[in-house]
Amino acid sequence: MDLLHGKLYWPATLPAPPSYPVLEEDISCDVLIIGGGSSGAQCAFELAQTGLDIVVLEKDLIGSGSTSANTALLQYLGDKMLFELVNSFGEEKAILHTKLCEKAIDKIEEVSKILPIDPDFKRRDSLYFASGGFGSNKLLHENFYLKKHGFKSELWSEENIIQHYPFRKQSALYLYDDGEINPFKYTHGLLQYAKKYGVRIYENTPVNGRKRDTDEITFFTENHHSIRAKYTIFAAGYEGLEWKKEKNSVLSSTYAVVTTPVEDLSDWYKRTLIWETARPYIYMRTTPDNRIIIGGLDEKTNNAEKRDAKLIHKKEKLITEFNLLFPITQVKPDYYLSAFYGGTHDGFPVIGQYPEFPNCYFLFAYGDNGLVYSGIMAEILRDVITSGSSTMLSLYQQRK
């Protein structure tokens, strides 16, 4: 799958990342993790101290897939608004999911402190503004459930917004204690930590076949070696769909720009994460070296050639969208990309279990909070594999 195209920023922040060998022998293990991006790395981290024999296989270089394109805004609200999730799943499940996202950000913060590679985690508040009158209505509904269930948020009027930002919007939600991170450094930090506890990691090792036994699967690599595993986690991001189609998944295309460093960000209140109620939406964040990441302008295409043909136009449009909000701040694009972006029809990520894949779990952390969702599901899968169950598994199992 042609996941992305362009000039990538995150790998440039860690120019000499750890490297790992190619698998050159037949092996067996307790748990095989297929995928060496942020999802696979979080699974490896969670399983590292369980006493199980863990193997991670990455087809390319660690973190070189969608992890390198992830703009890494860490938020507990997502594509589907909370009140929409309440309508789809009921209030109890929708709130539970949102609380789990909030808790996952807390966990990411704590984990970041112990990793051998600093992933530049930073707490940030979010400004979620209304794209129009209808957007203001949505924010009213959203704020009702946020306040009811104790989330730290405020509903801001136009006057509140212009007191803090150089732009006008009819209304906005101001959300406390979201976050940002460098996903490339986070992935490498997690795997370096897991390696200390005996997790075996291989890169440049594509898996291209499997043989099903009664209660396990043997996998085969392109260079004709085998891996026999009691349990397998497919944490291959969007490429997991090449192993198993999940009917709840939706693949589209997205775009992002990273600017040159900006000297003065003083008119950006607390360097908040910024996004809007429109769908598709524009979003923005800053980086530790004072760059600005601007993303969005999604297209409903899963054709890589069509996606990439629009990159130059989208790059210019994203800069224009930024200048509509911050007209005085002069920015120039330095890095820019087009990439596939996966979501789900109903707004919840998916843990897939399928009869033709015994003792296998597909981690489809699809949506705009993929890194957060991966953290939640990595904990669930750790509990399922080590103790046979998790009270949260049913929340994310594939829906019929």
Coordinates of C-alpha atoms in Angstrom, one line a residue:
M1 CA 0.0 0.0 0.0
D2 CA 1.3 3.4 -1.0
L3 CA 0.7 5.0 2.4
L4 CA 2.2 8.5 1.9
H5 CA 4.1 10.9 -0.3
G6 CA 6.1 14.0 0.3
K7 CA 8.8 15.5 2.4
L8 CA 8.5 14.2 6.0
Y9 CA 9.2 16.2 9.1
W10 CA 9.3 13.7 12.0
P11 CA 12.2 11.5 10.8
A12 CA 14.3 14.7 10.4
T13 CA 13.9 15.2 14.2
L14 CA 15.7 11.9 14.9
P15 CA 18.3 11.7 12.1
A16 CA 20.0 8.6 13.5
P17 CA 17.3 6.4 14.9
P18 CA 17.9 3.0 16.4
S19 CA 18.2 0.2 13.8
Y20 CA 17.2 -3.4 14.0
P21 CA 18.2 -6.6 12.2
V22 CA 16.5 -8.5 9.5
L23 CA 15.0 -11.8 10.6
E24 CA 17.3 -14.5 9.2
E25 CA 16.2 -17.6 11.0
D26 CA 13.1 -19.6 11.8
I27 CA 11.7 -18.6 15.3
S28 CA 8.8 -19.1 17.6
C29 CA 7.3 -16.8 20.3
D30 CA 4.4 -16.3 22.6
V31 CA 3.2 -13.1 20.9
L32 CA 4.0 -11.9 17.4
I33 CA 3.3 -8.2 16.7
I34 CA 3.1 -7.4 13.0
G35 CA 3.8 -3.7 12.5
G36 CA 6.5 -1.5 13.9
G37 CA 4.7 1.8 14.0
S38 CA 3.1 3.5 17.0
S39 CA 0.4 0.9 17.4
G40 CA 2.9 -2.0 17.4
A41 CA 5.3 -0.2 19.7
Q42 CA 2.6 0.5 22.3
C43 CA 1.6 -3.2 22.2
A44 CA 5.3 -4.2 22.7
F45 CA 5.7 -1.7 25.6
E46 CA 2.6 -3.1 27.3
L47 CA 3.7 -6.7 26.9
A48 CA 7.4 -6.2 27.6
Q49 CA 7.2 -7.0 31.3
T50 CA 4.7 -9.8 31.3
G51 CA 7.3 -12.6 31.1
L52 CA 6.1 -13.6 27.6
D53 CA 8.4 -14.0 24.6
I54 CA 7.5 -11.1 22.3
V55 CA 8.6 -10.5 18.7
V56 CA 7.9 -7.4 16.6
L57 CA 8.2 -7.5 12.8
E58 CA 8.2 -4.4 10.6
K59 CA 8.2 -4.7 6.8
D60 CA 10.2 -1.5 6.3
L61 CA 12.0 0.7 8.8
I62 CA 10.6 1.2 12.3
G63 CA 8.1 4.2 12.3
S64 CA 8.4 4.7 8.5
G65 CA 4.7 4.2 7.7
S66 CA 1.8 6.3 8.8
T67 CA 3.6 7.1 12.1
S68 CA 5.8 9.4 10.1
A69 CA 2.7 11.2 8.8
N70 CA 0.9 11.4 12.1
T71 CA 0.5 15.0 13.2
A72 CA 0.1 13.7 16.8
L73 CA -2.5 16.0 18.3
L74 CA -3.5 14.0 21.5
Q75 CA -7.2 14.7 22.2
Y76 CA -10.0 12.9 23.9
L77 CA -12.7 14.2 21.5
G78 CA -12.6 12.9 17.9
D79 CA -14.0 13.0 14.4
K80 CA -17.5 11.9 15.6
M81 CA -18.6 14.4 18.2
L82 CA -19.4 13.1 21.6
F83 CA -23.2 13.8 21.3
E84 CA -23.1 11.8 18.0
L85 CA -21.4 8.9 19.8
V86 CA -24.1 9.1 22.4
N87 CA -26.7 8.9 19.7
S88 CA -25.0 5.8 18.1
F89 CA -23.8 3.9 21.2
G90 CA -25.8 5.2 24.1
E91 CA -24.5 7.6 26.8
E92 CA -22.8 5.0 28.9
K93 CA -20.5 3.6 26.2
A94 CA -19.8 7.0 24.6
I95 CA -18.7 8.5 27.9
L96 CA -16.7 5.4 28.8
H97 CA -14.8 5.6 25.5
T98 CA -14.1 9.4 26.0
K99 CA -12.9 8.8 29.6
L100 CA -10.6 6.0 28.3
C101 CA -9.2 8.5 25.8
E102 CA -8.6 11.0 28.5
K103 CA -6.9 8.3 30.6
A104 CA -4.8 7.2 27.7
I105 CA -3.3 10.7 27.3
D106 CA -2.4 10.6 31.0
K107 CA -0.7 7.3 30.4
I108 CA 1.3 8.6 27.4
E109 CA 2.5 11.5 29.6
E110 CA 3.7 9.2 32.3
V111 CA 5.3 6.7 29.9
S112 CA 7.1 9.5 28.1
K113 CA 9.0 10.3 31.3
I114 CA 10.7 6.9 31.4
L115 CA 11.6 6.4 27.8
P116 CA 15.3 6.4 26.7
I117 CA 14.3 8.8 23.8
D118 CA 12.4 11.9 24.8
P119 CA 9.3 12.1 22.6
D120 CA 8.6 15.8 23.4
F121 CA 5.3 15.2 25.1
K122 CA 3.6 18.5 26.0
R123 CA 0.3 19.2 27.6
R124 CA -1.8 21.6 25.4
D125 CA -5.3 22.9 25.7
S126 CA -7.5 22.8 22.6
L127 CA -9.7 25.4 20.9
Y128 CA -12.5 23.7 19.1
F129 CA -14.3 26.5 17.2
A130 CA -17.6 26.6 15.3
S131 CA -17.2 26.8 11.6
G132 CA -20.6 28.4 11.3
G133 CA -24.0 28.8 12.9
F134 CA -24.7 25.1 12.7
G135 CA -21.3 24.4 14.3
S136 CA -22.3 26.6 17.3
N137 CA -25.4 24.4 17.7
K138 CA -23.2 21.3 17.7
L139 CA -20.9 22.8 20.4
L140 CA -23.9 23.4 22.6
H141 CA -24.8 19.8 22.4
E142 CA -21.2 18.8 23.0
N143 CA -20.8 21.0 26.0
F144 CA -23.9 19.6 27.6
Y145 CA -22.3 16.1 27.8
L146 CA -18.8 17.4 28.7
K147 CA -20.1 19.4 31.6
K148 CA -22.5 16.6 32.7
H149 CA -19.6 14.1 33.0
G150 CA -17.0 16.3 34.5
F151 CA -14.7 17.0 31.6
K152 CA -12.7 20.3 31.9
S153 CA -14.2 22.5 29.2
E154 CA -15.6 26.0 28.7
L155 CA -18.0 27.3 26.1
W156 CA -16.5 30.5 24.7
S157 CA -18.4 33.3 23.1
E158 CA -17.1 35.4 20.2
E159 CA -16.0 38.0 22.7
N160 CA -13.9 35.3 24.6
I161 CA -12.3 34.2 21.4
I162 CA -11.2 37.7 20.2
Q163 CA -9.7 38.4 23.6
H164 CA -7.3 35.5 23.2
Y165 CA -6.8 35.1 19.4
P166 CA -6.4 37.3 16.3
F167 CA -9.5 35.9 14.7
R168 CA -13.3 35.9 15.2
K169 CA -15.5 32.9 15.5
Q170 CA -19.1 32.7 16.7
S171 CA -18.3 30.3 19.5
A172 CA -15.8 27.6 20.6
L173 CA -15.2 25.0 23.2
Y174 CA -12.0 25.5 25.2
L175 CA -10.8 22.1 26.3
Y176 CA -8.1 21.6 28.9
D177 CA -5.3 19.1 29.2
D178 CA -5.0 17.6 25.7
G179 CA -1.5 17.1 24.4
E180 CA 1.0 16.9 21.6
I181 CA 4.0 14.5 21.0
N182 CA 6.6 13.5 18.4
P183 CA 5.2 10.1 17.2
F184 CA 8.4 9.1 15.5
K185 CA 10.5 9.6 18.7
Y186 CA 7.7 8.0 20.8
T187 CA 7.7 4.9 18.7
H188 CA 11.4 4.4 18.8
G189 CA 11.5 5.2 22.6
L190 CA 8.8 2.6 23.3
L191 CA 10.7 -0.1 21.3
Q192 CA 14.0 0.7 22.9
Y193 CA 12.4 0.4 26.3
A194 CA 10.8 -2.9 25.3
K195 CA 14.0 -4.2 23.9
K196 CA 15.6 -3.9 27.4
Y197 CA 13.1 -6.5 28.6
G198 CA 13.9 -9.0 25.9
V199 CA 11.4 -8.0 23.2
R200 CA 13.0 -9.0 19.8
I201 CA 12.5 -6.5 17.1
Y202 CA 13.2 -7.0 13.3
E203 CA 12.8 -4.5 10.5
N204 CA 13.0 -4.8 6.7
T205 CA 11.2 -8.1 7.2
P206 CA 8.0 -8.3 5.2
V207 CA 5.5 -11.1 6.0
N208 CA 3.9 -12.5 2.9
G209 CA 2.2 -15.8 3.9
R210 CA 0.7 -17.8 6.6
K211 CA -0.3 -21.4 7.5
R212 CA -3.2 -22.0 9.8
D213 CA -3.0 -24.8 12.4
T214 CA -5.8 -25.7 14.8
D215 CA -5.1 -23.0 17.4
E216 CA -2.3 -20.9 16.0
I217 CA -0.8 -19.6 12.8
T218 CA 2.7 -19.8 11.4
F219 CA 3.8 -16.8 9.3
F220 CA 6.4 -16.7 6.6
T221 CA 8.7 -13.9 5.6
E222 CA 9.7 -12.9 2.1
N223 CA 13.2 -14.4 2.7
H224 CA 11.6 -17.7 3.5
H225 CA 11.8 -17.8 7.3
S226 CA 8.9 -18.8 9.6
I227 CA 7.5 -17.4 12.8
R228 CA 5.3 -19.6 14.9
A229 CA 3.3 -17.7 17.5
K230 CA 0.7 -18.6 20.1
Y231 CA -0.9 -15.2 19.7
T232 CA -0.6 -12.6 17.0
I233 CA -1.4 -8.9 17.0
F234 CA -1.8 -7.2 13.6
A235 CA -0.8 -3.6 14.4
A236 CA 0.0 -2.8 10.8
G237 CA -2.1 0.4 10.6
Y238 CA -4.0 0.8 7.3
E239 CA -2.0 -2.1 5.8
G240 CA -3.8 -4.4 8.2
L241 CA -6.7 -4.2 5.7
E242 CA -4.5 -6.1 3.2
W243 CA -4.7 -9.0 5.6
K244 CA -8.3 -8.7 6.6
K245 CA -11.0 -6.3 5.2
E246 CA -12.9 -4.7 8.1
K247 CA -16.3 -3.4 6.8
N248 CA -16.4 -0.7 9.4
S249 CA -13.3 1.0 8.1
V250 CA -13.2 4.0 5.7
L251 CA -10.0 4.9 3.9
S252 CA -9.6 8.5 2.5
S253 CA -6.8 10.9 1.9
T254 CA -5.4 13.8 4.0
Y255 CA -2.8 16.5 3.7
A256 CA -0.4 18.3 6.0
V257 CA 2.2 21.1 6.0
V258 CA 5.0 21.8 8.4
T259 CA 6.3 25.4 8.2
T260 CA 9.8 26.8 8.7
P261 CA 10.4 28.0 12.3
V262 CA 8.4 31.0 13.2
E263 CA 10.1 33.7 15.3
D264 CA 7.0 35.1 17.1
L265 CA 4.1 33.0 18.2
S266 CA 2.9 35.4 20.9
D267 CA -0.5 35.9 19.3
W268 CA -1.2 32.1 19.5
Y269 CA -2.7 31.8 23.0
K270 CA -0.9 29.1 25.0
R271 CA 0.0 27.4 21.7
T272 CA -3.3 25.5 21.9
L273 CA -4.3 22.8 19.5
I274 CA -6.8 24.3 17.1
W275 CA -9.5 22.6 15.1
E276 CA -13.1 23.2 14.0
T277 CA -16.6 21.6 13.7
A278 CA -16.6 21.5 9.8
R279 CA -16.1 18.0 8.3
P280 CA -13.6 17.7 6.8
Y281 CA -11.8 20.1 9.1
I282 CA -8.6 22.2 9.4
Y283 CA -6.4 21.7 12.4
M284 CA -3.2 23.2 13.7
R285 CA -0.5 22.8 16.3
T286 CA 3.1 24.0 17.0
T287 CA 6.3 22.0 17.5
P288 CA 9.2 22.4 20.0
D289 CA 11.3 24.2 17.4
N290 CA 8.5 26.7 16.7
R291 CA 7.2 25.3 13.5
I292 CA 3.5 25.1 12.7
I293 CA 1.8 21.9 11.6
I294 CA -1.4 22.6 9.5
G295 CA -3.5 19.6 8.4
G296 CA -6.8 18.6 6.8
L297 CA -8.5 19.3 3.5
D298 CA -9.3 15.5 3.4
E299 CA -10.5 14.0 0.1
K300 CA -12.8 10.9 -0.2
T301 CA -10.4 8.9 -2.3
N302 CA -8.3 5.9 -1.6
N303 CA -6.4 6.2 -4.9
A304 CA -2.8 7.2 -4.2
E305 CA -2.2 8.7 -7.6
K306 CA -5.2 11.0 -7.3
R307 CA -4.3 11.8 -3.8
D308 CA -0.7 12.8 -4.6
A309 CA -1.7 14.8 -7.7
K310 CA -3.4 17.3 -5.4
L311 CA -0.5 17.8 -3.0
I312 CA 0.9 21.1 -4.3
H313 CA -2.6 22.7 -4.4
K314 CA -3.4 21.4 -1.0
K315 CA -0.1 22.7 0.4
E316 CA -0.9 26.2 -0.8
K317 CA -4.5 26.0 0.4
L318 CA -3.4 24.9 3.9
I319 CA -1.1 27.9 4.2
T320 CA -4.0 30.1 3.1
E321 CA -6.3 28.6 5.7
F322 CA -3.7 29.4 8.4
N323 CA -3.4 33.0 7.2
L324 CA -7.2 33.5 7.5
L325 CA -6.8 32.8 11.3
F326 CA -3.3 34.4 11.8
P327 CA -2.9 37.1 9.1
I328 CA 0.1 38.7 10.7
T329 CA 2.1 35.5 11.2
Q330 CA 4.2 34.9 8.0
V331 CA 4.8 31.2 7.3
K332 CA 6.5 29.2 4.6
P333 CA 6.0 25.5 4.0
D334 CA 9.1 23.4 4.6
Y335 CA 7.7 19.9 4.8
Y336 CA 4.5 18.7 3.2
L337 CA 2.8 15.4 2.6
S338 CA -0.2 13.6 1.3
A339 CA -1.2 10.4 3.0
F340 CA -4.0 7.8 3.5
Y341 CA -6.2 8.4 6.5
G342 CA -8.4 5.7 8.0
G343 CA -11.6 6.1 10.0
T344 CA -14.6 4.1 10.9
H345 CA -18.2 4.5 9.9
D346 CA -19.4 4.6 13.5
G347 CA -16.6 6.6 15.1
F348 CA -15.1 3.9 17.4
P349 CA -11.8 2.1 16.7
V350 CA -12.0 -1.7 16.3
I351 CA -10.3 -4.7 17.7
G352 CA -11.0 -7.4 15.2
Q353 CA -11.2 -11.2 15.8
Y354 CA -12.0 -13.4 12.9
P355 CA -12.5 -17.2 12.6
E356 CA -9.9 -17.6 9.9
F357 CA -7.3 -16.0 12.1
P358 CA -7.3 -18.1 15.4
N359 CA -5.7 -16.4 18.4
C360 CA -5.1 -13.2 16.3
Y361 CA -6.2 -9.7 17.1
F362 CA -6.4 -6.9 14.6
L363 CA -5.8 -3.5 16.1
F364 CA -7.6 -1.0 13.8
A365 CA -6.9 2.3 15.7
Y366 CA -8.5 4.3 13.0
G367 CA -9.6 7.9 13.4
D368 CA -8.1 11.2 14.2
N369 CA -6.9 10.0 17.6
G370 CA -5.1 6.9 16.4
L371 CA -2.2 7.2 18.8
V372 CA -4.5 7.6 21.7
Y373 CA -6.7 4.7 20.6
S374 CA -3.7 2.5 20.2
G375 CA -2.8 3.1 23.8
I376 CA -6.2 2.0 24.9
M377 CA -6.3 -1.1 22.8
A378 CA -2.7 -2.1 23.6
E379 CA -3.7 -2.3 27.3
I380 CA -6.8 -4.3 26.5
L381 CA -4.9 -6.8 24.4
R382 CA -2.3 -7.1 27.1
D383 CA -5.0 -8.1 29.5
V384 CA -6.7 -10.5 27.1
I385 CA -3.5 -12.3 26.3
T386 CA -2.1 -12.5 29.9
S387 CA -5.3 -13.2 31.8
G388 CA -7.8 -14.3 29.2
S389 CA -10.2 -11.3 29.3
S390 CA -10.6 -7.6 29.6
T391 CA -13.8 -5.8 30.7
M392 CA -13.2 -3.3 27.9
L393 CA -12.8 -5.7 25.0
S394 CA -16.5 -5.7 24.1
L395 CA -16.5 -1.9 23.7
Y396 CA -14.2 -2.2 20.7
Q397 CA -14.8 -5.6 19.2
Q398 CA -15.9 -5.5 15.6
R399 CA -19.6 -4.6 15.2
K400 CA -22.0 -6.6 13.1

